[in-house]
CSV table of C-alpha atoms and ligand atoms in Angstrom, one decimal:
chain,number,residue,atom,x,y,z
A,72,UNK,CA,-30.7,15.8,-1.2
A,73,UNK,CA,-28.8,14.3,-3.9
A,74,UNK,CA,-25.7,11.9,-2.5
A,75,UNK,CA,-23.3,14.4,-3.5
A,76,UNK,CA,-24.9,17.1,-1.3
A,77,UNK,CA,-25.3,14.7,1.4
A,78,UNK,CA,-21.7,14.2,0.9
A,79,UNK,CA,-20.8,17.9,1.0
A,80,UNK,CA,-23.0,18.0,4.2
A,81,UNK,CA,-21.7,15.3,6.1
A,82,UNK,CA,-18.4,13.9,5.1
A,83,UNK,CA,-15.2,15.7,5.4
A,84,UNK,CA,-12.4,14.4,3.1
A,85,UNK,CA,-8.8,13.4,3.6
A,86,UNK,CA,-6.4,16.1,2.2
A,87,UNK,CA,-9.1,18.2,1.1
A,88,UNK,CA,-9.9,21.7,2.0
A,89,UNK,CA,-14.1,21.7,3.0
A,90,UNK,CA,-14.5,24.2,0.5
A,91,UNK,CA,-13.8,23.2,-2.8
A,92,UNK,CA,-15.5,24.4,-6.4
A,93,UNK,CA,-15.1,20.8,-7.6
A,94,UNK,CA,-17.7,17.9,-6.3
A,95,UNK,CA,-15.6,14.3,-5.1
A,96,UNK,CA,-16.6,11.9,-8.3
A,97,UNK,CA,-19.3,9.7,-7.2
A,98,UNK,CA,-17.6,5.6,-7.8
A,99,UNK,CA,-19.9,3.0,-8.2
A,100,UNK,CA,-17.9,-0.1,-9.2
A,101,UNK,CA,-14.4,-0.4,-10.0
A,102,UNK,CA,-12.9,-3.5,-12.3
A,103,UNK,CA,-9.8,-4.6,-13.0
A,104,UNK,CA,-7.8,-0.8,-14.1
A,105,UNK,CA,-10.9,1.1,-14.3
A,106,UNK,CA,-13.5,3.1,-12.0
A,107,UNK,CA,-17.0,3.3,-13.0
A,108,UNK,CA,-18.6,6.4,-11.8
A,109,UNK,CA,-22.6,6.6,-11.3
A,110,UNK,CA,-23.1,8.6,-14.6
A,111,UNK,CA,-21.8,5.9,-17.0
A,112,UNK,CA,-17.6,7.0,-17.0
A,113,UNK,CA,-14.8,4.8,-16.9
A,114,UNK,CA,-11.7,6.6,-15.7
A,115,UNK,CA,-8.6,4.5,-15.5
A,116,UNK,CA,-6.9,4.3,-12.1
A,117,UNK,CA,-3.0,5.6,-13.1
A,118,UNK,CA,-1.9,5.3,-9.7
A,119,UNK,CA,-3.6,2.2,-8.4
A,120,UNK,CA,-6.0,4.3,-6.0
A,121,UNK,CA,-3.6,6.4,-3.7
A,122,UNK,CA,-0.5,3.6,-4.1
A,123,UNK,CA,-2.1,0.6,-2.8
A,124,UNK,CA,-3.9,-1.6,-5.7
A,125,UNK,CA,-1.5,-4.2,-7.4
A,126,UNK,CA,-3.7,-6.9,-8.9
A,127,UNK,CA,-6.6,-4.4,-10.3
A,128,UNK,CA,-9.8,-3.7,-8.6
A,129,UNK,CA,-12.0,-6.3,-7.4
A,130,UNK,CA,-9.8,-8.9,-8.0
A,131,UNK,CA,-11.8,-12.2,-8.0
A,132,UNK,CA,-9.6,-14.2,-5.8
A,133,UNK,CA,-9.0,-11.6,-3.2
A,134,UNK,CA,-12.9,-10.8,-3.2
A,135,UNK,CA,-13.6,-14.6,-2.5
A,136,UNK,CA,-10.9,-14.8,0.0
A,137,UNK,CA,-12.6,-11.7,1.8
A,138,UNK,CA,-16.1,-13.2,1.6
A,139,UNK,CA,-15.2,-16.8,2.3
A,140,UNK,CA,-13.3,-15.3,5.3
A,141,UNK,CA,-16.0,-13.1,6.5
A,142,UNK,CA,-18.6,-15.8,7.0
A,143,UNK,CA,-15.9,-18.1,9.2
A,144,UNK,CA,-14.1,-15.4,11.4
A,145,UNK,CA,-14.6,-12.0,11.0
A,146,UNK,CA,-12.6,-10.7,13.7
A,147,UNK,CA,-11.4,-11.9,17.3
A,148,UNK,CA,-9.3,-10.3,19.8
A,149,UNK,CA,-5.6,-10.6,19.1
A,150,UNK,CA,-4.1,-10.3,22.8
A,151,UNK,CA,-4.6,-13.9,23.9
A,152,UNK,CA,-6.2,-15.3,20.8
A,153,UNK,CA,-4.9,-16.0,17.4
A,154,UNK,CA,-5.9,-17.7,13.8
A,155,UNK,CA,-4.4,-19.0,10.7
A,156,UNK,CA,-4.9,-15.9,8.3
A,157,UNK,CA,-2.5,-14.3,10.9
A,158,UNK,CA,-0.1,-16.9,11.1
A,159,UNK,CA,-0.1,-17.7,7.2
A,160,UNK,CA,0.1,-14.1,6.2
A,161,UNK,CA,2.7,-13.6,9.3
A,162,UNK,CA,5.1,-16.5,7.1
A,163,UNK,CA,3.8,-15.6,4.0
A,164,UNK,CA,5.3,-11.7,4.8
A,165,UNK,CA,9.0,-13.5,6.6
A,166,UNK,CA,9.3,-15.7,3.4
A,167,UNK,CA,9.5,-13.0,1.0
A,168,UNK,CA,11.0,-10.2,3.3
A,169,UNK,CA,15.0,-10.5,3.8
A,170,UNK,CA,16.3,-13.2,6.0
A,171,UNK,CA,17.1,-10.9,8.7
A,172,UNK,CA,13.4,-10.3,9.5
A,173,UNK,CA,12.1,-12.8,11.8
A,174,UNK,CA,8.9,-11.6,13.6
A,175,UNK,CA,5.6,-9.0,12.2
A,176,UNK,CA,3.7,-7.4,14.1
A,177,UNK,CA,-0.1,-6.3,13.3
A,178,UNK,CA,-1.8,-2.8,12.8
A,179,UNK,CA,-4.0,-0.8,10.9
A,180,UNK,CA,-2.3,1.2,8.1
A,181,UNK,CA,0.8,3.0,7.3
A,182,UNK,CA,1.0,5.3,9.8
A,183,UNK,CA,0.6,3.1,12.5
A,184,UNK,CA,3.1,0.1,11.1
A,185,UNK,CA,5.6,3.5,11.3
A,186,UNK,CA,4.6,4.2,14.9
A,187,UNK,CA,5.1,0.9,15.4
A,188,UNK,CA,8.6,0.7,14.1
A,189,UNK,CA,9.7,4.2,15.9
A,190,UNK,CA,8.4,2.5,19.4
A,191,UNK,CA,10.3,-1.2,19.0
A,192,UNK,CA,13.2,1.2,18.0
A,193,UNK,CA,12.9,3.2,20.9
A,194,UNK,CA,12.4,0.6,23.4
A,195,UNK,CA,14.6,-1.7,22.2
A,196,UNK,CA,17.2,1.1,23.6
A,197,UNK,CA,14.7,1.8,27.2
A,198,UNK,CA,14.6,-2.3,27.5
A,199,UNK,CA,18.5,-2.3,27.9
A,200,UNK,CA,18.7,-0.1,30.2
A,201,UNK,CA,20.1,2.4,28.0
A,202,UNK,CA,19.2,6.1,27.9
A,203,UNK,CA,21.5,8.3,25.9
A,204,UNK,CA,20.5,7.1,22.5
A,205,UNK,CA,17.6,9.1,21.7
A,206,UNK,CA,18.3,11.3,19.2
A,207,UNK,CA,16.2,10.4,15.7
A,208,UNK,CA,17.6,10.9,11.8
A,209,UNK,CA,15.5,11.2,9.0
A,210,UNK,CA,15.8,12.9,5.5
A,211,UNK,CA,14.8,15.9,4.1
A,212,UNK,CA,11.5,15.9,2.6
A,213,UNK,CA,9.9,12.4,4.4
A,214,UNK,CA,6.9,11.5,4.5
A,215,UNK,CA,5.9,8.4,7.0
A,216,UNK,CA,2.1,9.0,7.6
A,217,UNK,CA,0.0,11.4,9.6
A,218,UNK,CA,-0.4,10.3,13.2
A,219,UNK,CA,2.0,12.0,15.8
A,220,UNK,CA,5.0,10.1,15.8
A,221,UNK,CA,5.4,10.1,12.0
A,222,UNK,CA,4.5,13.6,11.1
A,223,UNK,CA,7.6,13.9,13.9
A,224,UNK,CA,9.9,12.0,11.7
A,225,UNK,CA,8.4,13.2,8.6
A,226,UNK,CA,8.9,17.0,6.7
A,227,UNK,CA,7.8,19.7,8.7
A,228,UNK,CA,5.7,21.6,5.8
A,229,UNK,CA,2.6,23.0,5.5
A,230,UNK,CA,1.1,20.1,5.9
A,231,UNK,CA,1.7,19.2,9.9
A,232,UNK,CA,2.9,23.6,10.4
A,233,UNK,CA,-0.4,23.5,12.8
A,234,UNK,CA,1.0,20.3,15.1
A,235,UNK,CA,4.5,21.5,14.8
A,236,UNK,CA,4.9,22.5,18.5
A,237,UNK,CA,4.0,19.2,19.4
A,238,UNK,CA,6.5,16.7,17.5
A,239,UNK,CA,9.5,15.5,18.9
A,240,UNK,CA,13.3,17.0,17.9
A,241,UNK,CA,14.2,14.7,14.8
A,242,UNK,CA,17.5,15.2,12.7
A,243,UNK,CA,17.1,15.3,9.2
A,244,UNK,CA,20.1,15.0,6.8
A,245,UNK,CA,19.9,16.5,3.4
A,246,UNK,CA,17.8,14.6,0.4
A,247,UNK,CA,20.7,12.7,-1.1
A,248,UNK,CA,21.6,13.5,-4.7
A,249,UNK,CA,24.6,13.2,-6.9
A,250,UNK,CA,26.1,16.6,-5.8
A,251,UNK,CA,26.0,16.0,-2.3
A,252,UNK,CA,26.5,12.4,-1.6
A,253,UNK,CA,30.2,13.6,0.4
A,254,UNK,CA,28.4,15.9,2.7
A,255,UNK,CA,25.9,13.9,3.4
A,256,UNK,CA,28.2,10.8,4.6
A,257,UNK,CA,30.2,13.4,6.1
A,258,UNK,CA,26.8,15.0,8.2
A,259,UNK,CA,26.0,11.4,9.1
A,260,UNK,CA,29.0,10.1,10.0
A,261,UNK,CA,28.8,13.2,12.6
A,262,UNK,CA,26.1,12.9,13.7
A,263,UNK,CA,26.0,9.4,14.2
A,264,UNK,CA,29.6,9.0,16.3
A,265,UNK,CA,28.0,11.6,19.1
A,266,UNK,CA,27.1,7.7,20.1
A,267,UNK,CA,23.6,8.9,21.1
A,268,UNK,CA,21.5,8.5,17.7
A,269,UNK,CA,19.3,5.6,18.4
A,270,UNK,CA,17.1,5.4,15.1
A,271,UNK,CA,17.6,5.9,11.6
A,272,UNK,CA,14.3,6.1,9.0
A,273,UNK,CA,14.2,6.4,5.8
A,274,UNK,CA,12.3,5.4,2.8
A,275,UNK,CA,14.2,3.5,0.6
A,276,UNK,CA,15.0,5.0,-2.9
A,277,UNK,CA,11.9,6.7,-3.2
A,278,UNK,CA,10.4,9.3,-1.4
A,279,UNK,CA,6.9,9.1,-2.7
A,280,UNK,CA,5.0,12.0,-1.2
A,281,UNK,CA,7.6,14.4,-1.8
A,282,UNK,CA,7.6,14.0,-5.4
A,283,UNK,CA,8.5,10.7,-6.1
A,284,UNK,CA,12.1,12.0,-5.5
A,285,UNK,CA,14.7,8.6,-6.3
A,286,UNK,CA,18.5,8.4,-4.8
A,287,UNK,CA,20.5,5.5,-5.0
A,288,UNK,CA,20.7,2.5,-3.4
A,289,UNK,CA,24.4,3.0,-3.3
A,290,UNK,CA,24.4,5.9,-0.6
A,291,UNK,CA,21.7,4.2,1.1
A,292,UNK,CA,23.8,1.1,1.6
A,293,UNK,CA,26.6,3.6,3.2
A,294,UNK,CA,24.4,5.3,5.3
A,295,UNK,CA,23.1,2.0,7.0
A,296,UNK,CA,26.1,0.7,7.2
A,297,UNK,CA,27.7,3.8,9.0
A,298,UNK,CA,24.4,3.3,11.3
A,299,UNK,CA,25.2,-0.2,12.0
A,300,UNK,CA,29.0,0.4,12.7
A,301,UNK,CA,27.2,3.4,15.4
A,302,UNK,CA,24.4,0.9,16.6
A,303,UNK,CA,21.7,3.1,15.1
A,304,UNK,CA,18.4,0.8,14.7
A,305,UNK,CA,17.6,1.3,10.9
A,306,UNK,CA,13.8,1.6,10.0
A,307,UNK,CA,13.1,1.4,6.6
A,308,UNK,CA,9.2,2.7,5.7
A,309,UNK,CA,8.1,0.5,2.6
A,310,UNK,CA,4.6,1.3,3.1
A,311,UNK,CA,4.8,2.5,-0.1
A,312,UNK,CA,7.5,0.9,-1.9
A,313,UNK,CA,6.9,-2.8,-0.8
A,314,UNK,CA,5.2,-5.5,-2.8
A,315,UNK,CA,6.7,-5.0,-6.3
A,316,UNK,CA,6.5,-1.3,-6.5
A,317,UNK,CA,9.9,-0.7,-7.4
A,318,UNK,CA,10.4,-3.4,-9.7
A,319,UNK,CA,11.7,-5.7,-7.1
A,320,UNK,CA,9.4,-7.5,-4.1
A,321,UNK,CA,10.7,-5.1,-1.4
A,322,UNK,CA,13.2,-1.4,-2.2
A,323,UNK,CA,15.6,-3.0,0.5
A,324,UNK,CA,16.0,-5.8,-2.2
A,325,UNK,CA,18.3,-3.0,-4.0
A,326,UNK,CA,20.4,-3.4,-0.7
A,327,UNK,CA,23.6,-5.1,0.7
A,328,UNK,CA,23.1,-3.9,4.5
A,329,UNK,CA,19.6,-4.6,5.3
A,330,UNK,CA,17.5,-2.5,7.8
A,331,UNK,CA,16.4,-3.7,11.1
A,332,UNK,CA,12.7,-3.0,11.3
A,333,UNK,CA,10.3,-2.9,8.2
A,334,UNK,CA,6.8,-0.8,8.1
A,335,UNK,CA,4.4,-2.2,5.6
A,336,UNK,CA,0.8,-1.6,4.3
A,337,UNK,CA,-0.8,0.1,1.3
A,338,UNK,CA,-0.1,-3.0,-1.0
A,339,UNK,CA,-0.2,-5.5,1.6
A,340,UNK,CA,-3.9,-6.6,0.5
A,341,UNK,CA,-3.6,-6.0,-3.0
A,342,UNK,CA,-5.4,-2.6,-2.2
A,343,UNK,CA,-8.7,-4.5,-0.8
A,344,UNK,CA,-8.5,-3.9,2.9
A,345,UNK,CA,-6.5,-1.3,5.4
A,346,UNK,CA,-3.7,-3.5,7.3
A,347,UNK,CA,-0.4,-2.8,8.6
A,348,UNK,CA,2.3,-5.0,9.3
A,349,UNK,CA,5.7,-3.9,11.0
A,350,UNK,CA,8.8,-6.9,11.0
A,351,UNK,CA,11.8,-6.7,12.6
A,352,UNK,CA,15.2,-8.7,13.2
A,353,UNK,CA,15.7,-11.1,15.8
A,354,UNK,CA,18.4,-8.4,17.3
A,355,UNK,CA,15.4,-6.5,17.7
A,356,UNK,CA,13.2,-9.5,19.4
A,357,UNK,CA,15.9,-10.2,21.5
A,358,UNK,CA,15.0,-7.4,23.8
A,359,UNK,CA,12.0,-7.9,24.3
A,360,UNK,CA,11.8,-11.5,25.3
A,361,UNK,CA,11.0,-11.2,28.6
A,362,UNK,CA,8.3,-12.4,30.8
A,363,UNK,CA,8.1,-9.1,32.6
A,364,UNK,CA,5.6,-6.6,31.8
A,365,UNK,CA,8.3,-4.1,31.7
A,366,UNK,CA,10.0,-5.1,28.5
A,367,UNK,CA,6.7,-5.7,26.5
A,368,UNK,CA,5.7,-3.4,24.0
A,369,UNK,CA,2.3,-1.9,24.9
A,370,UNK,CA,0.9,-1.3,21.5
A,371,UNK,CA,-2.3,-2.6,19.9
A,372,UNK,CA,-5.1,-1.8,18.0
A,373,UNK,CA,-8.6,-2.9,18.4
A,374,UNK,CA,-8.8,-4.6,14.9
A,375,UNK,CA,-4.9,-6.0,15.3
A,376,UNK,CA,-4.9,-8.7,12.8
A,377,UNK,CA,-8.2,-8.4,11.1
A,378,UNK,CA,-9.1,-12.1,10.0
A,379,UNK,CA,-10.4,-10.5,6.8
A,380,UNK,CA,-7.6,-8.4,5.8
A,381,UNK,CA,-5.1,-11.2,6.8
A,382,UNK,CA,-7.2,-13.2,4.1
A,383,UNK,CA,-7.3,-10.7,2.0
A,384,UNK,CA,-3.2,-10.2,2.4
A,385,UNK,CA,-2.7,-14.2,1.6
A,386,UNK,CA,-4.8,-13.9,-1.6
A,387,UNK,CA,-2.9,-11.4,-2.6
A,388,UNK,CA,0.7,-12.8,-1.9
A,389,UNK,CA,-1.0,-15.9,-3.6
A,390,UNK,CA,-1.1,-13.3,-6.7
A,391,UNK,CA,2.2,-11.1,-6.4
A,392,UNK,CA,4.9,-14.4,-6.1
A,393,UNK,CA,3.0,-16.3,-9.2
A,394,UNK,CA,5.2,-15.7,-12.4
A,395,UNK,CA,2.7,-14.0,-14.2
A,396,UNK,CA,3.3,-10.9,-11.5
A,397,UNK,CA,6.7,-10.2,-11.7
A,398,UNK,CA,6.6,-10.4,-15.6
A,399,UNK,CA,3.9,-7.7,-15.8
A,400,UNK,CA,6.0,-5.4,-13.6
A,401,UNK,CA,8.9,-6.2,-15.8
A,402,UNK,CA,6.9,-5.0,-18.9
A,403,UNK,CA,5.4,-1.6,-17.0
A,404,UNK,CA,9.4,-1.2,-16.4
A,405,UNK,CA,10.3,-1.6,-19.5
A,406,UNK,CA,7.6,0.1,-20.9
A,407,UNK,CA,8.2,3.0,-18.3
A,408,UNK,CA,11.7,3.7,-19.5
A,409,UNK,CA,10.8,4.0,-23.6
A,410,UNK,CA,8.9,6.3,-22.4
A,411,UNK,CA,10.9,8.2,-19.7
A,412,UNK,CA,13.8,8.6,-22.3
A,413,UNK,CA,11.5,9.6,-24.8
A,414,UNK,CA,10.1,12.6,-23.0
A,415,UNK,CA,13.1,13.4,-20.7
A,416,UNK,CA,14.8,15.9,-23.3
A,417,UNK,CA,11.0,17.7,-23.8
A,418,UNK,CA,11.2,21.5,-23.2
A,419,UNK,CA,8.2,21.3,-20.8
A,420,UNK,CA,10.0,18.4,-18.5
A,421,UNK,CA,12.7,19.3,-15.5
A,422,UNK,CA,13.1,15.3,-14.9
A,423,UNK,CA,12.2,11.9,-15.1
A,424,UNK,CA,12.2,9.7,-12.7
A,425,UNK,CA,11.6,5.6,-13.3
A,426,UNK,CA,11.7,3.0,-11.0
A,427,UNK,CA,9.8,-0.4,-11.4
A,428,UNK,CA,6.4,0.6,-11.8
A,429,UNK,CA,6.6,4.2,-10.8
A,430,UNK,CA,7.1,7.2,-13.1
A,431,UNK,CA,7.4,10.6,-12.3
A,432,UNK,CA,7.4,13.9,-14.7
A,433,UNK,CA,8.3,17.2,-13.2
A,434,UNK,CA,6.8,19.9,-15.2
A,435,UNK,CA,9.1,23.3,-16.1
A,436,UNK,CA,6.9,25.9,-14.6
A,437,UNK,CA,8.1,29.5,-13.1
A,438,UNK,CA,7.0,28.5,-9.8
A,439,UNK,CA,8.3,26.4,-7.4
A,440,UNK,CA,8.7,22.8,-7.6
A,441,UNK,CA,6.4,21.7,-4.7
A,442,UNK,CA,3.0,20.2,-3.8
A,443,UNK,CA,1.4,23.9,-3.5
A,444,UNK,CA,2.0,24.6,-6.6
A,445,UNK,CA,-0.9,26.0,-8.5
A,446,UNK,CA,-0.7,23.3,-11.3
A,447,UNK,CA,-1.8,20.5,-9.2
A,448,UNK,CA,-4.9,21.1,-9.8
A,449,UNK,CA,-5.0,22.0,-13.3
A,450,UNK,CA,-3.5,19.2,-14.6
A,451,UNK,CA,-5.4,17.1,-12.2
A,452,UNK,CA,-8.4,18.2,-13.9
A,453,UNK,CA,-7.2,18.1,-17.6
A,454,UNK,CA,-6.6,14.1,-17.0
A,455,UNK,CA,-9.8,13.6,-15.4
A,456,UNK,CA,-11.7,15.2,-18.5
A,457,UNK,CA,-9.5,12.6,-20.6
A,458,UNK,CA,-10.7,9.9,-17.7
A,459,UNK,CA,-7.5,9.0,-16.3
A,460,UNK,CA,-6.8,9.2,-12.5
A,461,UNK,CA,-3.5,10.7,-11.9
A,462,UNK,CA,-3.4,12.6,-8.8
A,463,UNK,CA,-0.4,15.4,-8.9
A,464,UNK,CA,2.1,16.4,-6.1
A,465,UNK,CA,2.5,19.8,-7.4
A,466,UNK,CA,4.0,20.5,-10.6
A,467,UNK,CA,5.2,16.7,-10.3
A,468,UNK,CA,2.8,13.3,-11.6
A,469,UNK,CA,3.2,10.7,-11.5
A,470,UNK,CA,2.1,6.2,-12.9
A,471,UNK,CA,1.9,3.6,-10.7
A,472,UNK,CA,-0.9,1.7,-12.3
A,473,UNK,CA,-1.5,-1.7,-10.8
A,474,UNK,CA,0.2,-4.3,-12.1
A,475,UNK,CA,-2.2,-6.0,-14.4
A,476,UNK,CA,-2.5,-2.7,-17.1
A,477,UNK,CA,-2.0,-3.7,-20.5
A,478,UNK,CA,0.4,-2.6,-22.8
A,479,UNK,CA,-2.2,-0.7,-25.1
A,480,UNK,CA,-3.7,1.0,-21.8
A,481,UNK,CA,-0.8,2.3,-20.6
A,482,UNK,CA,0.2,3.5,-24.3
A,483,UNK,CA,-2.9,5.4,-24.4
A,484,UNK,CA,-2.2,6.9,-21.0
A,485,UNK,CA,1.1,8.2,-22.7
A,486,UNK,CA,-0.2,9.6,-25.7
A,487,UNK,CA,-2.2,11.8,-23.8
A,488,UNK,CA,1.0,12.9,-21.4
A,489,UNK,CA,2.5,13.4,-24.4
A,490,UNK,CA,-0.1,15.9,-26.2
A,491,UNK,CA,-0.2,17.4,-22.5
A,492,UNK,CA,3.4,18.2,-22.7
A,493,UNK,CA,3.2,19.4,-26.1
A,494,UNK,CA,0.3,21.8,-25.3
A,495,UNK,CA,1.5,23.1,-21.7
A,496,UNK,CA,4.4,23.5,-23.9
A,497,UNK,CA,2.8,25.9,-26.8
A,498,UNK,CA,1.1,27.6,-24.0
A,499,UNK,CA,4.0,28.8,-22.2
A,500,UNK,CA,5.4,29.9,-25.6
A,501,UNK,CA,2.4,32.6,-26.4
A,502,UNK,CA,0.3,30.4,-28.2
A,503,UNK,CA,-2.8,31.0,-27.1
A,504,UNK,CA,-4.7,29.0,-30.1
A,505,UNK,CA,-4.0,25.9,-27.6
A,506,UNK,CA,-6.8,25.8,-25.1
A,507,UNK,CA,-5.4,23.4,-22.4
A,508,UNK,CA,-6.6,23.6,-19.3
A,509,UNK,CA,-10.3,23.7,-18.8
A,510,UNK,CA,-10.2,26.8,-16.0
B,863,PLP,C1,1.3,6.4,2.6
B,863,PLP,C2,2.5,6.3,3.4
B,863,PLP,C3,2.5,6.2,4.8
B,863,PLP,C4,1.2,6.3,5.6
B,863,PLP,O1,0.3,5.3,5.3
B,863,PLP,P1,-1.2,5.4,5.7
B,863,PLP,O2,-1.8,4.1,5.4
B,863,PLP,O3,-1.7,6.5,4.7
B,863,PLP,O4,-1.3,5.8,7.1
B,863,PLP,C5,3.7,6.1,5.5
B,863,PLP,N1,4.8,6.0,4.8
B,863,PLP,C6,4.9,6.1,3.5
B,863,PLP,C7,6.2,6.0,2.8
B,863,PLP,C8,3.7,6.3,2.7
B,863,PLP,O5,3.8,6.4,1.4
């Protein structure tokens, strides 16, 4: 058997249906922007390998961080032991998150850091003694990771419709936008003076899996402080937008009221290793320091604190607070929004949508704006043939290249958006002399 078939024999893919025409690309090294497959292509990585690269692949100081660590300690039990990769990536994390975050706690990935955040929420209430406010808000359209907890507090689509009987009763308040920002403070504001709402979660100013779908930073502000002035613990998921994503270190930076409890991961190591990371506020802590096994929160995972992806975190913090960072997300912004304003008014674009290092392009199409729609695949395939990585939601695509791309690379990478828009464009308008999509 050839490794593909093994593949197709024995491994069963994330998000993938186990039949599908199109064979997984086989990768055999990746460098800097670029993945290099086994028969000799170099496809740039558009969206930093599913959001969590920042420095470029196989970044030479996080690769000798990881291998320097691997031969000291490469893993110890983290209930009664610690080490310093833990506790320097632990102050590393407090030092750059806001001042109200005093303590992390370890897990695997982003899923977990969120179950972790809904369960310090929740017990932070059951350690007081206090058992009315249970009741959970989220928004519309959420996505906060695929274990139980945060498919509960997530959109109940097609993608969890098989679990659905088994998640717990969640409010979710509308998406906000600029036509209903009064209704929605009005919903909250409801909702949240029944005194029994005990968690708010939310991911700040950009839902990612939903589309990459930005509100302001404005209405988020109100909303947390109408959940402060309620006593509604505020969990803010930036899993996705932490570590420079947005243009700023964390999405909360955009904030005056900051959130109580923080989920982190995906850029945490750079985009080396899986690690979570979950902070909270010393409001938080509070109730929980206790000697009695009562008030401690039973939650752990076998590889808590991985020595090697706490090494692998440090070596990348090392990278993302040197100047040289911050100007080359300044650039991809700037760079982002020439380009966003040059293609907003184009006949084959609904909106664009810029923020930091992410931008998004929803495509005019008689169907549904959503991720089943049928184009996903079509234009995933057209930028693969031109060996770039995007990796559509739908009708919606999206950049979030890592951070060290170069001006010319991403230039190219809208050149070809740009003769993609023009074509889809011709297309829908009976020109059939313009063969665009390879099916
Ligand atoms: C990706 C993501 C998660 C889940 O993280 P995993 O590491 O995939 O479990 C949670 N929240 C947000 C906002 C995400 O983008």
């Amino acid at each position: 058997m050839t490794p593909l078939e093994k593949d197709k024999k024995y491994i069963w893919h994330p998000f993938t249906p186990l039949e599908v025409e199109e064979d997984p690309i086989l990768i055999e090294s990746a460098q800097g922007v670029y993945l290099h497959t086994t028969d000799g292509r170099k496809i740039i990585d558009a969206i930093s390998s599913w959001w969590v690269n920042l420095h470029g692949h196989c970044h030479p100081v996080i690769a000798k961080a990881i291998a320097d660590q691997a031969s000291k300690l490469e893993h110890v039990i983290f209930a009664g032991f610690t080490h310093l990769p833990a506790i320097t990536l632990a102050e590393n994390l407090l030092s750059i998150l806001p001042k109200n975050q005093s303590k992390i706690f370890f897990s695997d990935d982003g899923s977990t850091a969120v179950e972790v955040g809904l369960k310090m929420a929740m017990q932070y209430w059951h350690n007081q003694g206090i058992k009315t406010k249970t009741k959970i808000i989220a928004l519309e359209g959420a996505y906060h990771g695929d274990t139980f907890g945060a498919m509960a507090v997530g959109a109940r689509d097609s993608f969890n419709v098989a679990f659905n009987n088994y998640l717990f009763e969640v409010d979710f308040i509308e998406f906000p936008t600029d036509e209903n920002e009064a209704k929605i403070l009005s919903d909250f504001r409801k909702l949240a003076s029944e005194g029994n709402v005990g968690v708010f979660i939310f991911e700040p100013l950009v839902q990612g899996a939903a589309g990459m779908r930005m509100y302001s930073p404005e209405i988020l502000d109100q909303l947390i402080s109408i959940a402060h002035k309620h006593n509604i613990v505020c969990v803010a998921d930036e899993v996705f937008t932490g570590f420079g994503r947005t243009g700023k270190l964390f999405a909360s930076d955009y904030l005056q009221n900051k959130p109580d409890i923080f989920a982190l991961s995906k850029g945490i190591t750079g985009g080396s290793l899986p690690l979570g990371a979950t902070s909270c506020s010393s409001k938080i802590v509070a109730m929980f320091e206790s000697t009695e096994s009562s008030k401690t929160l039973y939650h752990g995972h076998s590889y808590t604190a991985n020595p090697i992806a706490c090494a692998a975190a440090n070596a990348s913090f090392g990278l993302l607070t040197r100047k040289e960072c911050f100007a080359h997300i300044e650039r991809i912004s700037d760079q982002h929004k020439i380009f966003a304003k040059k293609i907003s008014t184009h006949a084959s674009v609904v909106k664009v949508n810029h923020l930091g290092t992410i931008l998004s392009i929803e495509l005019r199409t008689e169907e549904k704006t959503s991720y089943e729609n049928s184009l996903r695949k079509k234009i995933y395939a057209h930028f693969i043939e031109r060996k770039i990585l995007i990796r559509p939601l739908g009708n919606v695509f999206y950049l979030l290249p890592p951070y060290v791309i170069s001006g010319d690379e991403l230039n190219l990478i809208y050149s070809e958006i740009e003769t993609f828009l023009n074509a889809f464009h011709c297309r829908n308008n009976g020109n059939s002399g313009q063969k665009l999509f390879l099916q």
